[in-house]
PDB file of C-alpha atoms and ligand atoms in Angstrom:
ATOM      1  CA  MET A   1       0.000   0.000   0.000  1.00 94.00           C
ATOM      2  CA  ARG A   2       1.169   3.518  -0.811  1.00 96.00           C
ATOM      3  CA  TYR A   3       0.356   4.706   2.778  1.00 98.00           C
ATOM      4  CA  ASN A   4       0.324   2.747   6.019  1.00 97.00           C
ATOM      5  CA  THR A   5      -1.424   5.317   8.227  1.00 98.00           C
ATOM      6  CA  LEU A   6      -4.866   6.457   7.089  1.00 98.00           C
ATOM      7  CA  LEU A   7      -6.664   9.315   8.857  1.00 98.00           C
ATOM      8  CA  PHE A   8     -10.396   9.314   8.100  1.00 98.00           C
ATOM      9  CA  ASP A   9     -12.879  12.128   8.533  1.00 98.00           C
ATOM     10  CA  VAL A  10     -16.331  10.864   9.584  1.00 97.00           C
ATOM     11  CA  ASP A  11     -19.176  13.134   8.523  1.00 95.00           C
ATOM     12  CA  ASP A  12     -19.949  13.003   4.814  1.00 96.00           C
ATOM     13  CA  THR A  13     -16.875  10.814   4.345  1.00 98.00           C
ATOM     14  CA  LEU A  14     -17.914   7.569   6.122  1.00 98.00           C
ATOM     15  CA  LEU A  15     -21.284   8.504   7.626  1.00 98.00           C
ATOM     16  CA  ASP A  16     -24.097  10.412   5.943  1.00 97.00           C
ATOM     17  CA  PHE A  17     -24.405  13.561   8.041  1.00 94.00           C
ATOM     18  CA  GLN A  18     -27.064  15.064   5.783  1.00 91.00           C
ATOM     19  CA  ALA A  19     -29.323  12.098   6.583  1.00 94.00           C
ATOM     20  CA  THR A  20     -28.461  12.246  10.289  1.00 95.00           C
ATOM     21  CA  GLU A  21     -29.240  15.964  10.482  1.00 94.00           C
ATOM     22  CA  LYS A  22     -32.528  15.586   8.654  1.00 95.00           C
ATOM     23  CA  GLN A  23     -33.677  12.711  10.875  1.00 96.00           C
ATOM     24  CA  ALA A  24     -32.720  14.619  14.015  1.00 96.00           C
ATOM     25  CA  LEU A  25     -34.528  17.767  12.893  1.00 96.00           C
ATOM     26  CA  THR A  26     -37.621  15.761  11.960  1.00 97.00           C
ATOM     27  CA  LYS A  27     -37.696  14.195  15.430  1.00 97.00           C
ATOM     28  CA  LEU A  28     -37.029  17.512  17.156  1.00 96.00           C
ATOM     29  CA  PHE A  29     -39.752  19.364  15.265  1.00 95.00           C
ATOM     30  CA  ALA A  30     -42.176  16.553  16.047  1.00 95.00           C
ATOM     31  CA  THR A  31     -41.569  17.123  19.769  1.00 94.00           C
ATOM     32  CA  GLU A  32     -42.869  20.686  19.181  1.00 91.00           C
ATOM     33  CA  GLY A  33     -45.830  19.394  17.178  1.00 91.00           C
ATOM     34  CA  LEU A  34     -44.328  20.537  13.888  1.00 92.00           C
ATOM     35  CA  THR A  35     -43.663  18.685  10.645  1.00 95.00           C
ATOM     36  CA  LEU A  36     -40.310  19.334   9.009  1.00 95.00           C
ATOM     37  CA  SER A  37     -41.405  20.596   5.588  1.00 95.00           C
ATOM     38  CA  PRO A  38     -38.786  21.326   2.904  1.00 95.00           C
ATOM     39  CA  ASP A  39     -39.441  25.047   3.520  1.00 95.00           C
ATOM     40  CA  LEU A  40     -38.820  24.802   7.265  1.00 94.00           C
ATOM     41  CA  GLU A  41     -35.723  22.700   6.684  1.00 95.00           C
ATOM     42  CA  GLU A  42     -34.369  25.310   4.280  1.00 95.00           C
ATOM     43  CA  GLN A  43     -35.146  28.135   6.726  1.00 95.00           C
ATOM     44  CA  TYR A  44     -33.408  26.279   9.526  1.00 95.00           C
ATOM     45  CA  LYS A  45     -30.321  25.579   7.430  1.00 94.00           C
ATOM     46  CA  THR A  46     -30.043  29.205   6.314  1.00 95.00           C
ATOM     47  CA  MET A  47     -30.334  30.415   9.908  1.00 95.00           C
ATOM     48  CA  ASN A  48     -27.908  27.763  11.221  1.00 94.00           C
ATOM     49  CA  HIS A  49     -25.411  28.533   8.470  1.00 91.00           C
ATOM     50  CA  GLY A  50     -25.586  32.233   9.350  1.00 93.00           C
ATOM     51  CA  LEU A  51     -24.789  31.516  12.994  1.00 93.00           C
ATOM     52  CA  TRP A  52     -21.801  29.329  12.106  1.00 86.00           C
ATOM     53  CA  ALA A  53     -20.565  32.040   9.735  1.00 86.00           C
ATOM     54  CA  ALA A  54     -20.708  34.448  12.710  1.00 88.00           C
ATOM     55  CA  PHE A  55     -18.723  31.883  14.705  1.00 83.00           C
ATOM     56  CA  GLU A  56     -16.051  31.703  12.004  1.00 79.00           C
ATOM     57  CA  ARG A  57     -15.791  35.511  11.974  1.00 83.00           C
ATOM     58  CA  GLY A  58     -15.334  35.426  15.732  1.00 83.00           C
ATOM     59  CA  GLY A  59     -18.677  37.093  16.434  1.00 89.00           C
ATOM     60  CA  LYS A  60     -20.145  34.187  18.371  1.00 88.00           C
ATOM     61  CA  THR A  61     -18.749  31.349  20.443  1.00 87.00           C
ATOM     62  CA  ARG A  62     -19.572  27.753  19.631  1.00 85.00           C
ATOM     63  CA  ASP A  63     -21.740  27.505  22.768  1.00 90.00           C
ATOM     64  CA  GLU A  64     -23.667  30.619  21.775  1.00 94.00           C
ATOM     65  CA  VAL A  65     -24.378  29.165  18.350  1.00 92.00           C
ATOM     66  CA  VAL A  66     -25.725  25.822  19.535  1.00 93.00           C
ATOM     67  CA  ASN A  67     -27.538  27.186  22.564  1.00 96.00           C
ATOM     68  CA  GLN A  68     -29.238  30.046  20.707  1.00 96.00           C
ATOM     69  CA  ARG A  69     -30.109  28.510  17.356  1.00 96.00           C
ATOM     70  CA  PHE A  70     -33.405  26.816  18.194  1.00 97.00           C
ATOM     71  CA  GLY A  71     -34.622  29.760  20.273  1.00 96.00           C
ATOM     72  CA  ILE A  72     -33.996  32.098  17.350  1.00 95.00           C
ATOM     73  CA  PHE A  73     -35.533  29.716  14.854  1.00 95.00           C
ATOM     74  CA  PHE A  74     -38.719  28.926  16.748  1.00 94.00           C
ATOM     75  CA  GLU A  75     -39.187  32.547  17.805  1.00 94.00           C
ATOM     76  CA  ALA A  76     -39.358  33.449  14.121  1.00 92.00           C
ATOM     77  CA  LEU A  77     -42.187  30.914  13.842  1.00 91.00           C
ATOM     78  CA  GLY A  78     -43.939  32.498  16.804  1.00 92.00           C
ATOM     79  CA  VAL A  79     -43.176  29.568  19.115  1.00 90.00           C
ATOM     80  CA  ARG A  80     -41.504  30.195  22.458  1.00 91.00           C
ATOM     81  CA  VAL A  81     -39.092  27.435  23.443  1.00 94.00           C
ATOM     82  CA  ASP A  82     -36.282  26.762  25.881  1.00 97.00           C
ATOM     83  CA  SER A  83     -33.414  26.989  23.398  1.00 97.00           C
ATOM     84  CA  VAL A  84     -30.835  25.122  25.493  1.00 98.00           C
ATOM     85  CA  GLU A  85     -33.268  22.341  26.290  1.00 97.00           C
ATOM     86  CA  LEU A  86     -34.084  21.947  22.584  1.00 97.00           C
ATOM     87  CA  GLU A  87     -30.394  21.808  21.733  1.00 96.00           C
ATOM     88  CA  ASN A  88     -29.946  18.976  24.259  1.00 96.00           C
ATOM     89  CA  ARG A  89     -32.871  17.105  22.731  1.00 96.00           C
ATOM     90  CA  TYR A  90     -31.479  17.670  19.238  1.00 96.00           C
ATOM     91  CA  ARG A  91     -28.063  16.391  20.344  1.00 93.00           C
ATOM     92  CA  LYS A  92     -29.655  13.122  21.521  1.00 94.00           C
ATOM     93  CA  PHE A  93     -31.414  12.695  18.189  1.00 96.00           C
ATOM     94  CA  LEU A  94     -28.158  13.415  16.322  1.00 94.00           C
ATOM     95  CA  GLU A  95     -26.485  10.624  18.284  1.00 95.00           C
ATOM     96  CA  GLU A  96     -29.043   8.194  16.876  1.00 95.00           C
ATOM     97  CA  GLY A  97     -28.088   8.866  13.251  1.00 95.00           C
ATOM     98  CA  HIS A  98     -25.461   6.605  11.750  1.00 95.00           C
ATOM     99  CA  ASP A  99     -26.340   5.963   8.106  1.00 96.00           C
ATOM    100  CA  LEU A 100     -23.283   4.701   6.250  1.00 97.00           C
ATOM    101  CA  LEU A 101     -22.278   6.470   3.054  1.00 96.00           C
ATOM    102  CA  GLY A 102     -22.183   4.046   0.127  1.00 93.00           C
ATOM    103  CA  ASN A 103     -20.082   0.984   0.922  1.00 96.00           C
ATOM    104  CA  SER A 104     -17.867   2.746   3.446  1.00 98.00           C
ATOM    105  CA  TYR A 105     -18.282  -0.145   5.902  1.00 98.00           C
ATOM    106  CA  GLN A 106     -16.766  -2.710   3.513  1.00 98.00           C
ATOM    107  CA  ILE A 107     -13.965  -0.350   2.517  1.00 98.00           C
ATOM    108  CA  VAL A 108     -13.014   0.477   6.113  1.00 98.00           C
ATOM    109  CA  ALA A 109     -13.226  -3.181   7.156  1.00 98.00           C
ATOM    110  CA  ASP A 110     -10.971  -4.202   4.286  1.00 98.00           C
ATOM    111  CA  LEU A 111      -8.435  -1.388   4.702  1.00 98.00           C
ATOM    112  CA  SER A 112      -8.147  -2.081   8.430  1.00 98.00           C
ATOM    113  CA  THR A 113      -6.426  -5.371   7.547  1.00 98.00           C
ATOM    114  CA  LYS A 114      -3.882  -3.564   5.363  1.00 97.00           C
ATOM    115  CA  ALA A 115      -3.069  -0.319   7.205  1.00 98.00           C
ATOM    116  CA  ASP A 116      -3.482   1.517  10.514  1.00 98.00           C
ATOM    117  CA  LEU A 117      -6.737   3.459  10.529  1.00 98.00           C
ATOM    118  CA  TYR A 118      -7.533   6.471  12.701  1.00 98.00           C
ATOM    119  CA  VAL A 119     -10.535   8.778  12.921  1.00 98.00           C
ATOM    120  CA  VAL A 120      -9.992  12.534  12.824  1.00 98.00           C
ATOM    121  CA  THR A 121     -13.297  14.322  13.380  1.00 95.00           C
ATOM    122  CA  ASN A 122     -14.563  17.699  14.530  1.00 90.00           C
ATOM    123  CA  GLY A 123     -17.503  17.354  16.866  1.00 85.00           C
ATOM    124  CA  VAL A 124     -18.848  16.299  20.219  1.00 86.00           C
ATOM    125  CA  SER A 125     -17.066  13.250  21.588  1.00 92.00           C
ATOM    126  CA  GLN A 126     -20.070  11.363  22.946  1.00 92.00           C
ATOM    127  CA  THR A 127     -22.014  11.900  19.728  1.00 92.00           C
ATOM    128  CA  GLN A 128     -19.230  10.697  17.452  1.00 95.00           C
ATOM    129  CA  TYR A 129     -18.389   7.601  19.558  1.00 96.00           C
ATOM    130  CA  ARG A 130     -22.031   6.584  19.701  1.00 96.00           C
ATOM    131  CA  ARG A 131     -22.532   6.994  15.942  1.00 97.00           C
ATOM    132  CA  LEU A 132     -19.337   5.119  15.057  1.00 98.00           C
ATOM    133  CA  THR A 133     -20.273   2.332  17.477  1.00 98.00           C
ATOM    134  CA  ASP A 134     -23.798   2.005  16.102  1.00 97.00           C
ATOM    135  CA  ALA A 135     -22.471   1.961  12.535  1.00 98.00           C
ATOM    136  CA  ARG A 136     -20.136  -0.874  13.698  1.00 98.00           C
ATOM    137  CA  LEU A 137     -17.110   1.061  12.434  1.00 98.00           C
ATOM    138  CA  LEU A 138     -15.420   1.672  15.776  1.00 98.00           C
ATOM    139  CA  PRO A 139     -13.462  -1.630  16.013  1.00 98.00           C
ATOM    140  CA  PHE A 140     -11.667  -0.958  12.738  1.00 98.00           C
ATOM    141  CA  PHE A 141      -9.870   2.099  14.082  1.00 98.00           C
ATOM    142  CA  LYS A 142      -6.776   2.098  16.279  1.00 98.00           C
ATOM    143  CA  GLU A 143      -7.873   5.360  17.871  1.00 98.00           C
ATOM    144  CA  ILE A 144     -10.532   8.045  17.536  1.00 98.00           C
ATOM    145  CA  PHE A 145      -9.502  11.693  17.749  1.00 98.00           C
ATOM    146  CA  VAL A 146     -12.499  13.958  18.349  1.00 95.00           C
ATOM    147  CA  SER A 147     -11.794  17.683  18.403  1.00 91.00           C
ATOM    148  CA  GLU A 148     -13.660  18.126  21.677  1.00 89.00           C
ATOM    149  CA  ASP A 149     -11.187  15.794  23.423  1.00 94.00           C
ATOM    150  CA  THR A 150      -8.112  17.384  21.871  1.00 93.00           C
ATOM    151  CA  GLY A 151      -8.916  21.006  22.672  1.00 89.00           C
ATOM    152  CA  TYR A 152      -8.273  21.897  19.029  1.00 91.00           C
ATOM    153  CA  GLN A 153      -9.976  21.237  15.736  1.00 90.00           C
ATOM    154  CA  LYS A 154      -9.206  20.623  12.101  1.00 93.00           C
ATOM    155  CA  PRO A 155      -7.642  22.467  10.287  1.00 93.00           C
ATOM    156  CA  MET A 156      -5.522  23.734  13.221  1.00 94.00           C
ATOM    157  CA  LYS A 157      -1.922  22.536  13.249  1.00 96.00           C
ATOM    158  CA  GLU A 158      -2.246  21.994  17.027  1.00 96.00           C
ATOM    159  CA  TYR A 159      -4.964  19.430  16.382  1.00 96.00           C
ATOM    160  CA  PHE A 160      -2.656  17.407  14.155  1.00 98.00           C
ATOM    161  CA  ASP A 161       0.268  17.818  16.555  1.00 98.00           C
ATOM    162  CA  TYR A 162      -1.975  16.249  19.209  1.00 98.00           C
ATOM    163  CA  VAL A 163      -2.908  13.377  16.864  1.00 98.00           C
ATOM    164  CA  PHE A 164       0.640  12.725  15.642  1.00 98.00           C
ATOM    165  CA  ALA A 165       1.967  12.646  19.217  1.00 98.00           C
ATOM    166  CA  ARG A 166      -0.413   9.742  19.921  1.00 98.00           C
ATOM    167  CA  ILE A 167       0.301   7.586  16.876  1.00 98.00           C
ATOM    168  CA  PRO A 168       3.241   5.245  17.552  1.00 95.00           C
ATOM    169  CA  ASN A 169       6.181   5.624  15.137  1.00 95.00           C
ATOM    170  CA  LEU A 170       4.311   7.999  12.897  1.00 97.00           C
ATOM    171  CA  ASP A 171       5.939   8.628   9.534  1.00 98.00           C
ATOM    172  CA  LYS A 172       4.380  11.666   7.873  1.00 98.00           C
ATOM    173  CA  SER A 173       5.444  10.551   4.409  1.00 98.00           C
ATOM    174  CA  ASP A 174       3.462   7.337   4.921  1.00 98.00           C
ATOM    175  CA  THR A 175       0.365   9.111   6.248  1.00 98.00           C
ATOM    176  CA  VAL A 176      -2.646  10.484   4.389  1.00 98.00           C
ATOM    177  CA  ILE A 177      -5.899  12.186   5.428  1.00 98.00           C
ATOM    178  CA  ILE A 178      -9.160  11.379   3.634  1.00 98.00           C
ATOM    179  CA  GLY A 179     -12.090  13.788   3.928  1.00 98.00           C
ATOM    180  CA  ASP A 180     -14.864  15.685   2.158  1.00 97.00           C
ATOM    181  CA  SER A 181     -14.012  19.174   3.409  1.00 94.00           C
ATOM    182  CA  LEU A 182     -11.413  21.332   1.701  1.00 95.00           C
ATOM    183  CA  SER A 183     -11.417  23.882   4.520  1.00 91.00           C
ATOM    184  CA  SER A 184     -10.952  21.449   7.413  1.00 93.00           C
ATOM    185  CA  ASP A 185      -9.626  18.068   6.155  1.00 97.00           C
ATOM    186  CA  ILE A 186      -7.510  19.092   3.193  1.00 97.00           C
ATOM    187  CA  LYS A 187      -6.326  22.412   4.565  1.00 96.00           C
ATOM    188  CA  GLY A 188      -5.554  20.663   7.854  1.00 97.00           C
ATOM    189  CA  GLY A 189      -3.553  17.949   6.131  1.00 98.00           C
ATOM    190  CA  ILE A 190      -1.547  20.524   4.206  1.00 98.00           C
ATOM    191  CA  VAL A 191      -0.867  22.535   7.375  1.00 97.00           C
ATOM    192  CA  ALA A 192       0.203  19.319   9.102  1.00 98.00           C
ATOM    193  CA  GLY A 193       2.564  18.338   6.284  1.00 98.00           C
ATOM    194  CA  ILE A 194       0.880  15.136   5.093  1.00 98.00           C
ATOM    195  CA  ASP A 195      -0.702  14.053   1.813  1.00 98.00           C
ATOM    196  CA  THR A 196      -4.421  14.573   1.333  1.00 98.00           C
ATOM    197  CA  ILE A 197      -7.273  12.824  -0.470  1.00 98.00           C
ATOM    198  CA  TRP A 198     -10.305  15.003  -1.136  1.00 98.00           C
ATOM    199  CA  LEU A 199     -13.563  13.066  -1.401  1.00 98.00           C
ATOM    200  CA  ASN A 200     -15.495  15.355  -3.707  1.00 98.00           C
ATOM    201  CA  SER A 201     -18.653  13.313  -4.130  1.00 95.00           C
ATOM    202  CA  LYS A 202     -20.826  16.330  -4.918  1.00 92.00           C
ATOM    203  CA  SER A 203     -18.491  17.503  -7.684  1.00 93.00           C
ATOM    204  CA  GLU A 204     -17.821  20.817  -5.987  1.00 93.00           C
ATOM    205  CA  GLN A 205     -15.569  23.293  -7.700  1.00 93.00           C
ATOM    206  CA  ALA A 206     -11.895  22.969  -6.873  1.00 93.00           C
ATOM    207  CA  SER A 207     -10.291  25.701  -4.809  1.00 93.00           C
ATOM    208  CA  ASN A 208      -7.615  28.132  -5.995  1.00 94.00           C
ATOM    209  CA  GLU A 209      -5.965  28.112  -2.597  1.00 95.00           C
ATOM    210  CA  ILE A 210      -6.327  24.601  -1.209  1.00 96.00           C
ATOM    211  CA  HIS A 211      -4.790  21.914  -3.385  1.00 98.00           C
ATOM    212  CA  PRO A 212      -5.357  18.270  -2.396  1.00 98.00           C
ATOM    213  CA  THR A 213      -2.744  15.680  -3.339  1.00 98.00           C
ATOM    214  CA  TYR A 214      -5.549  13.564  -4.846  1.00 98.00           C
ATOM    215  CA  THR A 215      -9.225  14.067  -5.573  1.00 98.00           C
ATOM    216  CA  ILE A 216     -11.744  11.217  -5.785  1.00 98.00           C
ATOM    217  CA  ASN A 217     -15.497  11.243  -6.452  1.00 97.00           C
ATOM    218  CA  GLN A 218     -16.349   8.149  -4.454  1.00 97.00           C
ATOM    219  CA  LEU A 219     -14.618   6.441  -1.564  1.00 98.00           C
ATOM    220  CA  GLU A 220     -13.954   3.249  -3.544  1.00 97.00           C
ATOM    221  CA  SER A 221     -11.568   5.157  -5.780  1.00 97.00           C
ATOM    222  CA  ILE A 222      -9.189   5.323  -2.840  1.00 98.00           C
ATOM    223  CA  TYR A 223      -7.928   1.911  -3.973  1.00 97.00           C
ATOM    224  CA  ARG A 224      -6.529   3.426  -7.155  1.00 96.00           C
ATOM    225  CA  ILE A 225      -4.315   5.620  -4.960  1.00 97.00           C
ATOM    226  CA  LEU A 226      -3.429   3.125  -2.242  1.00 97.00           C
ATOM    227  CA  GLU A 227      -2.580   0.257  -4.543  1.00 94.00           C
ATOM    228  CA  ASN A 228      -0.340   2.354  -6.687  1.00 78.00           C
TER     229      ASN A 228
HETATM  230 MG1  LIG B 301     -16.713  15.767   6.782  1.00 77.76          MG
END
């Protein structure tokens, strides 16, 4: 194999986060007696995206985003809710979502016999462990690195320093990160000095600034790179 240490992103690389999010929102809205229509889903996503954009600009903390979002959203619908309580409910529903993307299970199971696999994911530790366990992926990984536990997140160099310090005999030239996000996975890999594989399954436009070592459209194509 071309690489012997494989760092996998989780959401929208191995697990279908879009499906997980939709299921969780559907369940959450039902607890408020509402049906998640396409319109409401769109409104929620626009609002949520706006809050995370404020977070990235430094205008809001992560806790402010997650603890305010449902209050803001339901207030616009004329429904008064306890925003923090709804966020906790939503978090539980998110934990229940673990749809696999394509044949990621077979690929991970197979690769785990040929290389050392690690998870590198931004998110809440309890949520990610539960979803990986339920998807039966957990045993294939030597270790799981969730940003919440590391104190840093992709694409920060400190996050990768933390990860590399915990992988025995790590050789950067034999290590590659696989993920769907240019701004966190690929940028992070570049910052950390390792090769990168961009899973561009939605055929997004390439970036002028962030150049992956390889680009694939489906996870299976990873074999073309690894078996080279
Ligand atoms: Mg991802």
